[in-house]
Short mmCIF file of C-alpha atoms in Angstrom, two decimals:
data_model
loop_
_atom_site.label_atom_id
_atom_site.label_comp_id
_atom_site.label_asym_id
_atom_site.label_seq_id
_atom_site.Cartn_x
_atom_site.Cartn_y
_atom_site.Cartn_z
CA UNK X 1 138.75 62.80 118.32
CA UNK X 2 135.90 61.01 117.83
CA UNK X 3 133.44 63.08 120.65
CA UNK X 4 135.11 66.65 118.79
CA UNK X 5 133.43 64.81 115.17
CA UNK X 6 130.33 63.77 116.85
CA UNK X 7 130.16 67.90 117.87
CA UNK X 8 131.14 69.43 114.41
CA UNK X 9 128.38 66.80 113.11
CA UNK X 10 125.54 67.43 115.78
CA UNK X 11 126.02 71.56 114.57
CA UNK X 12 126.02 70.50 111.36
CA UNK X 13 122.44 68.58 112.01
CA UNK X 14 121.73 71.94 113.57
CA UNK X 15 122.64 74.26 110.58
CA UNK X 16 120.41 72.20 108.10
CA UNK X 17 117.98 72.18 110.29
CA UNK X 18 117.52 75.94 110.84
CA UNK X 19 117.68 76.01 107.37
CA UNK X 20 115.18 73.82 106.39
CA UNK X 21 112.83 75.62 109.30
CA UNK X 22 113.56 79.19 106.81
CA UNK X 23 113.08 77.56 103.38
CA UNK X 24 109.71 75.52 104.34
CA UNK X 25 107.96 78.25 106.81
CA UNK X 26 107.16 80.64 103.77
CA UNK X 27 105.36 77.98 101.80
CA UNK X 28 103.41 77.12 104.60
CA UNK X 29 102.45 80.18 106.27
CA UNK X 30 103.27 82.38 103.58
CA UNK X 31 99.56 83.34 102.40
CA UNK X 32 98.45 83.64 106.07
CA UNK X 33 100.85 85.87 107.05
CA UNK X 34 100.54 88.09 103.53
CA UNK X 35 97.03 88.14 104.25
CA UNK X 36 97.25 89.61 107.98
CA UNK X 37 95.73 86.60 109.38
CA UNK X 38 98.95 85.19 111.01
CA UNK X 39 101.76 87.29 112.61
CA UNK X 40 105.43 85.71 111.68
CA UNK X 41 106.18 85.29 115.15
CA UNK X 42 102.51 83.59 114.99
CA UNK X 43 103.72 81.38 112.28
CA UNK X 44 106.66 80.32 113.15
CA UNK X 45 105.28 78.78 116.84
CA UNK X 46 102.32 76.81 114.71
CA UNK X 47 105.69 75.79 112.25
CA UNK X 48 107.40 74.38 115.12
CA UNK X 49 104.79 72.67 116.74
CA UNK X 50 103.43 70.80 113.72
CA UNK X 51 106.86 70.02 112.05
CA UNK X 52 107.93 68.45 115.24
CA UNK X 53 104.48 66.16 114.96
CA UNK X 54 105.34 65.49 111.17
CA UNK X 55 108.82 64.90 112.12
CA UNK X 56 107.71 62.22 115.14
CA UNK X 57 105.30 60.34 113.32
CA UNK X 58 105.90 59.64 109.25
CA UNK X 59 108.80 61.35 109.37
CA UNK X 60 111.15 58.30 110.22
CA UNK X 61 110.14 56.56 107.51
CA UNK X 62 112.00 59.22 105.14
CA UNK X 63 115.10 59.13 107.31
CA UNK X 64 115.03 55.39 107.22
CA UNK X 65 115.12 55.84 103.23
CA UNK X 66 117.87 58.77 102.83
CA UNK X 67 119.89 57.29 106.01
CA UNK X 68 119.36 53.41 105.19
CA UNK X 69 118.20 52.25 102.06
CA UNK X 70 119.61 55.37 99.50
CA UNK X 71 123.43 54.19 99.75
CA UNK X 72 123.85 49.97 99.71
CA UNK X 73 126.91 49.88 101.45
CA UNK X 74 127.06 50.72 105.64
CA UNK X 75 130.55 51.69 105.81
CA UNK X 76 129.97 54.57 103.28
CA UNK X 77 128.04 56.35 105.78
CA UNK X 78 130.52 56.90 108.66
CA UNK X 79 130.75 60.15 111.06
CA UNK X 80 133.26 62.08 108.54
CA UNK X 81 131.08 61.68 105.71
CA UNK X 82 128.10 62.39 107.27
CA UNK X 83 129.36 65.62 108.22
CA UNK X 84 130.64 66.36 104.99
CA UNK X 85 127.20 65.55 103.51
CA UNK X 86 125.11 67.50 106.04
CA UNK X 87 127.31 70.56 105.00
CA UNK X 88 126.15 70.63 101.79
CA UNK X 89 123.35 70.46 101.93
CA UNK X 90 123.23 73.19 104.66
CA UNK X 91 125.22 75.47 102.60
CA UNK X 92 122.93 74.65 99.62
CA UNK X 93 120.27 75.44 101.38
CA UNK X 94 121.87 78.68 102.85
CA UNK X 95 122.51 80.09 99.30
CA UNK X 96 118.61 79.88 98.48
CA UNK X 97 117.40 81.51 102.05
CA UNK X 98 119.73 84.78 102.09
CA UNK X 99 118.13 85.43 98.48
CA UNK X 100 114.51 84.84 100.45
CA UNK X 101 113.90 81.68 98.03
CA UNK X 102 112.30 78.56 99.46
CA UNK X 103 114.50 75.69 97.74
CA UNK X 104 113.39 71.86 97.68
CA UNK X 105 115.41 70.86 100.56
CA UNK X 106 114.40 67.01 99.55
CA UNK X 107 115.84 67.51 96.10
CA UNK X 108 118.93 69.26 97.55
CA UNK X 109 119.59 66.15 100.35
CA UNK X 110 118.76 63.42 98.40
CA UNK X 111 120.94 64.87 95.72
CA UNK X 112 123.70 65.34 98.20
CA UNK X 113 123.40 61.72 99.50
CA UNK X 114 123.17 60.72 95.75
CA UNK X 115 126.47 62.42 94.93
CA UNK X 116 128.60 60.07 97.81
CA UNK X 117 127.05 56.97 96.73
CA UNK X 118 128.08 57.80 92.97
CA UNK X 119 131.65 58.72 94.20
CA UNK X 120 131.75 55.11 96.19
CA UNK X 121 129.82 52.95 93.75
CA UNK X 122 127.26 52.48 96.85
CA UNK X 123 124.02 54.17 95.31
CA UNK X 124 121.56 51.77 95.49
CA UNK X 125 120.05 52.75 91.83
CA UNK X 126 116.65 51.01 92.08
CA UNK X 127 115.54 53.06 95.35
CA UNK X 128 116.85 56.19 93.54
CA UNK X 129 115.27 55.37 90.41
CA UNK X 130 111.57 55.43 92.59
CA UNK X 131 112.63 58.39 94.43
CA UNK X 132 113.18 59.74 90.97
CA UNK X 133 110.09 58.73 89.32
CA UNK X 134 107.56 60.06 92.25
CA UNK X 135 109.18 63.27 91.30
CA UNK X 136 108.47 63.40 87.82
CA UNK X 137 104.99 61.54 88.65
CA UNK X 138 103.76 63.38 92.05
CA UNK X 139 103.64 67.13 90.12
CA UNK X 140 101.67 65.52 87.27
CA UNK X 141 99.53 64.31 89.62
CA UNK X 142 99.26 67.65 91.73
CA UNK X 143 98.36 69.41 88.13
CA UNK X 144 95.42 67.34 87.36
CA UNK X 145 93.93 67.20 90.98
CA UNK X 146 94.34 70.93 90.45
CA UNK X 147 92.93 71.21 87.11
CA UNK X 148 90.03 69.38 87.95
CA UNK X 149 89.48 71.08 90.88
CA UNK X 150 89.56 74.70 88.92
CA UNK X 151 87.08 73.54 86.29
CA UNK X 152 84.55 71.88 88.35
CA UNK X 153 84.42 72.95 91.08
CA UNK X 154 86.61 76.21 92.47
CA UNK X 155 83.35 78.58 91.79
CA UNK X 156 81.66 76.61 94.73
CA UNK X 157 84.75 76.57 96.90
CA UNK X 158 85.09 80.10 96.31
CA UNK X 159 81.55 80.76 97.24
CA UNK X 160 82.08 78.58 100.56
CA UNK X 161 85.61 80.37 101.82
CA UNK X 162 86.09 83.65 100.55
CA UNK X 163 86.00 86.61 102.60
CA UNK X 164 86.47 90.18 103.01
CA UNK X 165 88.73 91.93 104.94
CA UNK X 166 87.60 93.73 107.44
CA UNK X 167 89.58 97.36 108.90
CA UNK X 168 90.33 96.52 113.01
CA UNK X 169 91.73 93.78 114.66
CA UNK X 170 90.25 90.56 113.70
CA UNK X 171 90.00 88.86 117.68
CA UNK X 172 89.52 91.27 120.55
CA UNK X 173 89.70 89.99 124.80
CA UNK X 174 86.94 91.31 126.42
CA UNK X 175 88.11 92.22 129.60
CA UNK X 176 85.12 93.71 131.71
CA UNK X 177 84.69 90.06 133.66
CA UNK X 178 87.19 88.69 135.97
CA UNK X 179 88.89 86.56 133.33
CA UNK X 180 89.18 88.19 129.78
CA UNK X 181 87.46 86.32 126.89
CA UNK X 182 88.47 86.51 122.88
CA UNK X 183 85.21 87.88 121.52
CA UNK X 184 84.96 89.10 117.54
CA UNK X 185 86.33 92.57 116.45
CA UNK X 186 83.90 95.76 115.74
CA UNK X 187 83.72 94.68 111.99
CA UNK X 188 84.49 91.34 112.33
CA UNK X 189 82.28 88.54 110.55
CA UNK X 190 81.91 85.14 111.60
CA UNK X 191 82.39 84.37 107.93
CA UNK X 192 85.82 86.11 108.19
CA UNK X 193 86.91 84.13 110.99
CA UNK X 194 86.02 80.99 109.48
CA UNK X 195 88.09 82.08 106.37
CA UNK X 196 90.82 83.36 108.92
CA UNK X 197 90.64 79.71 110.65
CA UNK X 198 90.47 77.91 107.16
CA UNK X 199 94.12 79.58 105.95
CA UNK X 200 96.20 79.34 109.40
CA UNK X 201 94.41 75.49 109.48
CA UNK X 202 95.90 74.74 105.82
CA UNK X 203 99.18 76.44 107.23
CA UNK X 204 99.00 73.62 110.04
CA UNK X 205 98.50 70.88 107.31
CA UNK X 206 101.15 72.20 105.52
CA UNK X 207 104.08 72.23 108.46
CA UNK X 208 103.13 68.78 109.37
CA UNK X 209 103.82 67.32 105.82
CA UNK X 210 107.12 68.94 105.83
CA UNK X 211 107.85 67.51 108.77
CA UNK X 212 107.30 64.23 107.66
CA UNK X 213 109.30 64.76 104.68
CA UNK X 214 112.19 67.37 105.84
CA UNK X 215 113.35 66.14 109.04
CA UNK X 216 115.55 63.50 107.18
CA UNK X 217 117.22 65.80 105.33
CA UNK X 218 118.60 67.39 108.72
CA UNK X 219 119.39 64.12 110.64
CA UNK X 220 119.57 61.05 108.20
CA UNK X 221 123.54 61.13 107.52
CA UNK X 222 124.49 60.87 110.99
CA UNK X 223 121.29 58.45 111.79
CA UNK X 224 122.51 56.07 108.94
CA UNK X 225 126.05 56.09 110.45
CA UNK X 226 124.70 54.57 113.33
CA UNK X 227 126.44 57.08 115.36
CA UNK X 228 123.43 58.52 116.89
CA UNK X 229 119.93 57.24 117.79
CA UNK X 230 116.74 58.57 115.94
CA UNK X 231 114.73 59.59 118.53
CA UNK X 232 117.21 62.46 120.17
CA UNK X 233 118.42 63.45 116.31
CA UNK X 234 114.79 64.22 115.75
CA UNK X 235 113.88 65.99 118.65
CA UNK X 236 117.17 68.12 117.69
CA UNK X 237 116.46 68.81 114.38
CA UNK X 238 112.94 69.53 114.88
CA UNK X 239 114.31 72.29 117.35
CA UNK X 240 116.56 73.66 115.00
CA UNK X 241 114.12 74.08 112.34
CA UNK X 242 112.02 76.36 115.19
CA UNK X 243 115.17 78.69 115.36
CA UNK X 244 114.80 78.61 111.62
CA UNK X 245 111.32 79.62 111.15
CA UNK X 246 111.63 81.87 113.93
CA UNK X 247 114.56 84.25 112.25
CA UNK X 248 115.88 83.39 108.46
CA UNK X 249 112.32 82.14 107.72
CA UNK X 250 111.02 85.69 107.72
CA UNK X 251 112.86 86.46 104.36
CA UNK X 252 110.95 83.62 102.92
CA UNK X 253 107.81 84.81 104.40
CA UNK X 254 108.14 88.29 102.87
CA UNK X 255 109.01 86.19 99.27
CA UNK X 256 105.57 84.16 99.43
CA UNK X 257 103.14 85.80 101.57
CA UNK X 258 103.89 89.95 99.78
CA UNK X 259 106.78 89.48 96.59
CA UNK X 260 105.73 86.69 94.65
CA UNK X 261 101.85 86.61 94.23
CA UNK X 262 98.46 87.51 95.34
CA UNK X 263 96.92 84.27 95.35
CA UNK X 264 93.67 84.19 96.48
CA UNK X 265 92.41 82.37 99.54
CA UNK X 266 90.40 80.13 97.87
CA UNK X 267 93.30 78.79 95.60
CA UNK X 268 95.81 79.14 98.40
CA UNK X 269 93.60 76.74 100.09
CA UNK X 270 93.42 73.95 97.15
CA UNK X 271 96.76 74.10 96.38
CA UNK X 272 97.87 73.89 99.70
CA UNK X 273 95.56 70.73 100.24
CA UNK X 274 96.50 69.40 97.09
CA UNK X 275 99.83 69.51 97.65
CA UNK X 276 100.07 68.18 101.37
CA UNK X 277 98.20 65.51 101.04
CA UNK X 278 100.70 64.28 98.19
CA UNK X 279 103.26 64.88 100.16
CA UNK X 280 101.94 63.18 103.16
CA UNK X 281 101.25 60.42 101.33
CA UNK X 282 104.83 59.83 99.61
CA UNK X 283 106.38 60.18 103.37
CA UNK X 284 103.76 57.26 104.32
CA UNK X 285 105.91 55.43 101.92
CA UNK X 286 109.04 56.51 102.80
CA UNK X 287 109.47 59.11 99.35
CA UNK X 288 111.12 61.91 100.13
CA UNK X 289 108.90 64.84 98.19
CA UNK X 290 109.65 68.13 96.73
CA UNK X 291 106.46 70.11 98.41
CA UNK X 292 107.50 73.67 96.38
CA UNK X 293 108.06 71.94 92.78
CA UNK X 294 103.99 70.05 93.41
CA UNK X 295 102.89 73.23 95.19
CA UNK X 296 104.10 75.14 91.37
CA UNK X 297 102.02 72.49 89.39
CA UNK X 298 99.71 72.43 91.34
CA UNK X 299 99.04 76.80 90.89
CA UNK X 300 99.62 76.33 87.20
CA UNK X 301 97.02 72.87 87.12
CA UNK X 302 94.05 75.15 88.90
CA UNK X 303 94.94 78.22 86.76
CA UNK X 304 94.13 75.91 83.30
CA UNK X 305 91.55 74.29 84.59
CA UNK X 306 89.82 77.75 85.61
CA UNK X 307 90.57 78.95 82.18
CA UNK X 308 89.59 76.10 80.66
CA UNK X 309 85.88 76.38 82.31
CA UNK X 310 85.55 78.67 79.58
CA UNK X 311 84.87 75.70 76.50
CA UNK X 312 82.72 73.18 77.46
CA UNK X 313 84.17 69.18 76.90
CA UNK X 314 82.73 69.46 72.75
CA UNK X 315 84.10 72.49 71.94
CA UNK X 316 87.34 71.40 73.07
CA UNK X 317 87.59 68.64 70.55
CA UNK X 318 86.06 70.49 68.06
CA UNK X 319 88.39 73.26 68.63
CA UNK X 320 85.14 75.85 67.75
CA UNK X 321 85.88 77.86 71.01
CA UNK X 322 88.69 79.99 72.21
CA UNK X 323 90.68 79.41 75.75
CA UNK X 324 93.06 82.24 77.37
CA UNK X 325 94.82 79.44 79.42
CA UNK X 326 96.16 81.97 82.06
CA UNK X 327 97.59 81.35 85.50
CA UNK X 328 95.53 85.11 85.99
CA UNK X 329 92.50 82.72 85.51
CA UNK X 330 92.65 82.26 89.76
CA UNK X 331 91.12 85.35 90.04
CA UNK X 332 88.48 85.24 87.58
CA UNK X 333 85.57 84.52 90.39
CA UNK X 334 85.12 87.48 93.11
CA UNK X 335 83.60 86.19 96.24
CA UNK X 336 80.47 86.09 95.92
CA UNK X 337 79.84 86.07 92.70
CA UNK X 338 77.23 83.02 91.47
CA UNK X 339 79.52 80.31 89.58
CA UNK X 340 78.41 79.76 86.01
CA UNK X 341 77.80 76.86 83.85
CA UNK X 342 81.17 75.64 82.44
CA UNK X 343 81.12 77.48 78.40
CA UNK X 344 79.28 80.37 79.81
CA UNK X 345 82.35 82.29 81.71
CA UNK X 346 83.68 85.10 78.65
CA UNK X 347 86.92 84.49 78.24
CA UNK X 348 87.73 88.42 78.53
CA UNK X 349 86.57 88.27 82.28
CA UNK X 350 90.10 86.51 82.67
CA UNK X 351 92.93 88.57 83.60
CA UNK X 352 96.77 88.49 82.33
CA UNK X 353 98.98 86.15 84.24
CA UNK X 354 100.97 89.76 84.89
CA UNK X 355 97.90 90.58 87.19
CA UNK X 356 98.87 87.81 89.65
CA UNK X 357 102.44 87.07 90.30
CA UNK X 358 105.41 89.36 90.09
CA UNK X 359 107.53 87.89 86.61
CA UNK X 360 110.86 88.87 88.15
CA UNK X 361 110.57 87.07 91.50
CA UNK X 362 109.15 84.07 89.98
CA UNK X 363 111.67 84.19 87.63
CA UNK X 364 114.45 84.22 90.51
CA UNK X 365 112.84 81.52 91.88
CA UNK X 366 112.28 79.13 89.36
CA UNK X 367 116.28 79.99 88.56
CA UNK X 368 117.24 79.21 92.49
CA UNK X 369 114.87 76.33 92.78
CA UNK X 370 117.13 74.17 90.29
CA UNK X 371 120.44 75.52 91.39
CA UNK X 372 120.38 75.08 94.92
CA UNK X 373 119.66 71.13 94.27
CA UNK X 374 122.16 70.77 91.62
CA UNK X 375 125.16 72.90 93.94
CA UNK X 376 124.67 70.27 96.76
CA UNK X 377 125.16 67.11 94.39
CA UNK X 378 127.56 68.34 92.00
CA UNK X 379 129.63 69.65 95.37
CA UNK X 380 129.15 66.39 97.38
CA UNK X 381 130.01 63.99 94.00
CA UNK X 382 133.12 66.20 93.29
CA UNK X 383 134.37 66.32 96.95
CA UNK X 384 133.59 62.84 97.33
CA UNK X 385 135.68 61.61 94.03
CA UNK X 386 138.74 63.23 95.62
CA UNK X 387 138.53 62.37 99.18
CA UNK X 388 137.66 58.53 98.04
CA UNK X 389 140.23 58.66 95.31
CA UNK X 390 143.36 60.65 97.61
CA UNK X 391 142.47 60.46 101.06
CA UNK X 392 140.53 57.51 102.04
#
């Protein structure tokens, strides 16, 4: 009986995994496959290699958290509960890939953890309560990086990484020797590699931090029920999450590199910085981060402090000058243009947030974002309550 539970769990760990592997590969290589860079059979290798890194390295940390420290008593987390955790938060997860939305999977976990240690008076409130609070505090900080960035100094960055896309294939082989060698396209740049490089590098970045953060959410249950070791569980889940990326993860991939927004490179790049490196960080300390919700902030924080270029620090206080805070502000530099002096930029050269993201998706996925989350802990504390209160 045991060995048939240690199976259903083990496919569990598997179905959350391939889950997480389609809700996190769009975020990451989302802009470089949107942009032609990256093929999705392209992205989803570099997803798998550089989760599985994340995953190996930081990564336990997290697991230790959700699997260990999250829930204060060790009986609570036994094989059958484990199993009835992971499924929620698979199925949660589920629900926001077939609509092509990339959900917080560390919301939706942590919230399906949270919901069994509420049911069994085992939530260990304090560790909650900082999980809780880097949420609330790691987007605030991801806007103000962002905004800063925008107003001082985005114009540079833009000047330094944006290119032009050129018609043709972007690497050719030369095959005319007796081994073939990768040499530049007919109308390829060097400057257009080096952007091409820059985005699928960022991509990189951005698939090891969810691997540091996201592998829990696949194997800390069963981890924390000390009915596996961590080692194999991650090497499993990390696999799972390739299967992911390379099949559901291509709805997501359609959602964030084509549906939701033309983002330009140059604030696909800061954002995606931005946000990594806050989620890196968080996994150093064993926080389990929501990479999409700072990612958001993080788009909205550069678009105001683009805008915002437009008054200088004076007028601001004064109020004398006029600001069209607009998330259409990423696109008010072209490449190549010179960057002005901040409270020389016309406010009119700043398009309507309409001209950048699609309303309608981003309205779906602001609406799925907080749903999927609040599915896997309002499923997970009701089941719980009965099974504790009838059953066990």
């Amino acid at each position: 009986m045991v060995e048939l539970l240690l199976i259903v769990g083990l496919a569990v760990t598997v179905f959350v995994g391939y889950n997480v592997g389609g809700s996190t590969t769009g975020p990451a290589f989302g802009p470089a496959v949107g942009s032609g860079v990256l093929s999705k059979v392209g992205a989803a290798a570099l997803m798998s290699v550089f989760f599985f890194i994340g995953a190996g390295t930081l990564g336990r940390r997290v697991v230790d958290t959700l699997g260990r420290d999250l829930v204060t008593r060790g009986g609570v987390f036994t094989l059958e509960t484990s199993i009835v955790v992971l499924f929620f938060i698979g199925g949660a997860l589920f629900i926001g890939n077939y609509y092509g939305v990339p959900a917080s999977t560390s919301m939706t976990a942590v919230g399906a953890i949270a919901g069994l240690g509420v049911a069994t008076g085992s939530l260990d409130w304090s560790v909650m309560g900082e999980i809780a609070v880097w949420w609330i505090v790691a987007p605030i900080i991801g806007f103000w990086v962002s905004g800063v960035i925008g107003r001082y100094f985005y114009p540079r960055i833009n000047q330094w990484v944006a290119v032009e896309t050129s018609d043709g294939a972007l690497i050719e082989l030369d095959r005319s020797g007796v081994v073939p060698q990768p040499t530049l396209g007919p109308n390829t740049t060097r400057r257009e590699v080096g952007g091409a490089v820059t985005v699928v590098a960022i991509g990189c970045l951005m698939a090891f931090s969810s691997g540091t953060s996201n592998i829990a959410n696949a194997v800390a249950p069963l981890v924390g029920a000390g009915v596996v070791d961590m080692n194999p569980m991650i090497v499993l889940g990390s696999a799972a999450v390739a299967v992911g990326a390379f099949t559901i993860a291509r709805r997501t991939l359609d959602t964030l590199g084509n549906d939701i927004t033309d983002l330009p490179l140059t604030a696909a790049i800061v954002v995606a910085v931005v946000s990594s490196g806050i989620v890196v960080g968080l996994s150093a300390i064993g926080i389990p981060a929501s990479f999409v919700i700072i990612a958001t902030m993080s788009i909205v924080g550069l678009g105001w402090g683009r805008a915002t270029r437009t008054v200088t620090v004076g007028e601001g206080i004064r109020g004398g000058a006029e600001t069209n805070v607009s998330v259409g502000a990423l696109k008010a530099d072209e490449p190549g243009d010179e960057p002005e002096d901040i409270g020389e930029e016309d406010p009119a050269d700043i398009p309507a947030a309409a001209d950048l993201f699609n309303p309608s998706t981003t309205a779906r996925i602001v609406v799925l974002q907080n749903v999927v989350p609040l599915l896997s802990t309002l499923g997970a504390l009701g089941t719980f309550g009965l099974l504790f209160r009838y059953v066990w």
